[in-house]
Structure formats: C-alpha cells, structure tokens
C-alpha cells in the first residue's frame, strides 16, 4: 500500500488585513502516514524588502 504524504503549511502575518498586512514567517512540516518526519522548511521574511 502507498504511504500517505501531507505537507502542513503555517504562516505568520503582521495582521489580518489582506490589503495592508504582510507575511513575516513561513513554516512547512512533512507527515508520512500522520507521523512527523525530519523534513521541514522555516523562513522569516522581512516585509520591508518586498
């Protein structure tokens, strides 16, 4: 049987206003058959540079 792979995405923003606020952090983790693996991504973003 094939293993089920999921990627979970999380973002942090400066607020809730779609037009004015910016993403400042992104995180992604991988699950295989609902078990957390060692594969992940994490990045802080400087909204002033975008």
mmCIF file with all atom_site columns, C-alpha atoms in Angstrom, residues 5-49:
data_model
loop_
_atom_site.group_PDB
_atom_site.id
_atom_site.type_symbol
_atom_site.label_atom_id
_atom_site.label_alt_id
_atom_site.label_comp_id
_atom_site.label_asym_id
_atom_site.label_entity_id
_atom_site.label_seq_id
_atom_site.pdbx_PDB_ins_code
_atom_site.Cartn_x
_atom_site.Cartn_y
_atom_site.Cartn_z
_atom_site.occupancy
_atom_site.B_iso_or_equiv
_atom_site.pdbx_formal_charge
_atom_site.auth_seq_id
_atom_site.auth_comp_id
_atom_site.auth_asym_id
_atom_site.auth_atom_id
_atom_site.pdbx_PDB_model_num
ATOM 1  C CA . UNK A 1 5  ? 2.241  12.198 2.435  1.00 0.00 ? 5  UNK A CA 1
ATOM 2  C CA . UNK A 1 6  ? 0.999  15.512 3.825  1.00 0.00 ? 6  UNK A CA 1
ATOM 3  C CA . UNK A 1 7  ? 2.660  18.929 3.944  1.00 0.00 ? 7  UNK A CA 1
ATOM 4  C CA . UNK A 1 8  ? 1.410  21.261 6.661  1.00 0.00 ? 8  UNK A CA 1
ATOM 5  C CA . UNK A 1 9  ? 1.837  24.987 5.970  1.00 0.00 ? 9  UNK A CA 1
ATOM 6  C CA . UNK A 1 10 ? 1.815  27.684 8.659  1.00 0.00 ? 10 UNK A CA 1
ATOM 7  C CA . UNK A 1 11 ? 2.163  31.426 8.113  1.00 0.00 ? 11 UNK A CA 1
ATOM 8  C CA . UNK A 1 12 ? 2.516  34.355 10.478 1.00 0.00 ? 12 UNK A CA 1
ATOM 9  C CA . UNK A 1 13 ? 1.459  37.831 9.386  1.00 0.00 ? 13 UNK A CA 1
ATOM 10 C CA . UNK A 1 14 ? 1.607  41.404 10.623 1.00 0.00 ? 14 UNK A CA 1
ATOM 11 C CA . UNK A 1 15 ? -2.207 41.440 10.880 1.00 0.00 ? 15 UNK A CA 1
ATOM 12 C CA . UNK A 1 16 ? -5.445 40.237 9.319  1.00 0.00 ? 16 UNK A CA 1
ATOM 13 C CA . UNK A 1 17 ? -5.973 42.856 6.612  1.00 0.00 ? 17 UNK A CA 1
ATOM 14 C CA . UNK A 1 18 ? -5.311 41.221 3.226  1.00 0.00 ? 18 UNK A CA 1
ATOM 15 C CA . UNK A 1 19 ? -4.573 44.555 1.539  1.00 0.00 ? 19 UNK A CA 1
ATOM 16 C CA . UNK A 1 20 ? -2.284 46.137 4.145  1.00 0.00 ? 20 UNK A CA 1
ATOM 17 C CA . UNK A 1 21 ? -0.609 43.397 6.206  1.00 0.00 ? 21 UNK A CA 1
ATOM 18 C CA . UNK A 1 22 ? 2.290  41.163 5.150  1.00 0.00 ? 22 UNK A CA 1
ATOM 19 C CA . UNK A 1 23 ? 3.544  37.622 5.687  1.00 0.00 ? 23 UNK A CA 1
ATOM 20 C CA . UNK A 1 24 ? 6.536  37.653 8.050  1.00 0.00 ? 24 UNK A CA 1
ATOM 21 C CA . UNK A 1 25 ? 7.140  33.922 8.614  1.00 0.00 ? 25 UNK A CA 1
ATOM 22 C CA . UNK A 1 26 ? 6.512  30.641 6.756  1.00 0.00 ? 26 UNK A CA 1
ATOM 23 C CA . UNK A 1 27 ? 6.842  27.118 8.122  1.00 0.00 ? 27 UNK A CA 1
ATOM 24 C CA . UNK A 1 28 ? 6.206  23.735 6.491  1.00 0.00 ? 28 UNK A CA 1
ATOM 25 C CA . UNK A 1 29 ? 6.470  20.246 8.015  1.00 0.00 ? 29 UNK A CA 1
ATOM 26 C CA . UNK A 1 30 ? 6.062  16.852 6.358  1.00 0.00 ? 30 UNK A CA 1
ATOM 27 C CA . UNK A 1 31 ? 3.954  13.963 7.656  1.00 0.00 ? 31 UNK A CA 1
ATOM 28 C CA . UNK A 1 32 ? 4.131  10.410 6.317  1.00 0.00 ? 32 UNK A CA 1
ATOM 29 C CA . UNK A 1 33 ? 1.157  8.301  7.426  1.00 0.00 ? 33 UNK A CA 1
ATOM 30 C CA . UNK A 1 34 ? 0.444  11.022 10.030 1.00 0.00 ? 34 UNK A CA 1
ATOM 31 C CA . UNK A 1 35 ? 3.942  10.727 11.543 1.00 0.00 ? 35 UNK A CA 1
ATOM 32 C CA . UNK A 1 36 ? 6.170  13.802 11.622 1.00 0.00 ? 36 UNK A CA 1
ATOM 33 C CA . UNK A 1 37 ? 9.346  13.348 9.560  1.00 0.00 ? 37 UNK A CA 1
ATOM 34 C CA . UNK A 1 38 ? 12.631 15.243 9.776  1.00 0.00 ? 38 UNK A CA 1
ATOM 35 C CA . UNK A 1 39 ? 11.773 17.229 6.624  1.00 0.00 ? 39 UNK A CA 1
ATOM 36 C CA . UNK A 1 40 ? 10.798 20.830 7.264  1.00 0.00 ? 40 UNK A CA 1
ATOM 37 C CA . UNK A 1 41 ? 11.157 24.384 5.967  1.00 0.00 ? 41 UNK A CA 1
ATOM 38 C CA . UNK A 1 42 ? 11.213 27.584 8.019  1.00 0.00 ? 42 UNK A CA 1
ATOM 39 C CA . UNK A 1 43 ? 11.882 31.135 6.882  1.00 0.00 ? 43 UNK A CA 1
ATOM 40 C CA . UNK A 1 44 ? 11.496 34.617 8.354  1.00 0.00 ? 44 UNK A CA 1
ATOM 41 C CA . UNK A 1 45 ? 10.541 37.271 5.810  1.00 0.00 ? 45 UNK A CA 1
ATOM 42 C CA . UNK A 1 46 ? 11.353 40.968 6.038  1.00 0.00 ? 46 UNK A CA 1
ATOM 43 C CA . UNK A 1 47 ? 8.230  42.665 4.614  1.00 0.00 ? 47 UNK A CA 1
ATOM 44 C CA . UNK A 1 48 ? 10.189 45.900 4.160  1.00 0.00 ? 48 UNK A CA 1
ATOM 45 C CA . UNK A 1 49 ? 12.310 44.240 1.427  1.00 0.00 ? 49 UNK A CA 1
#
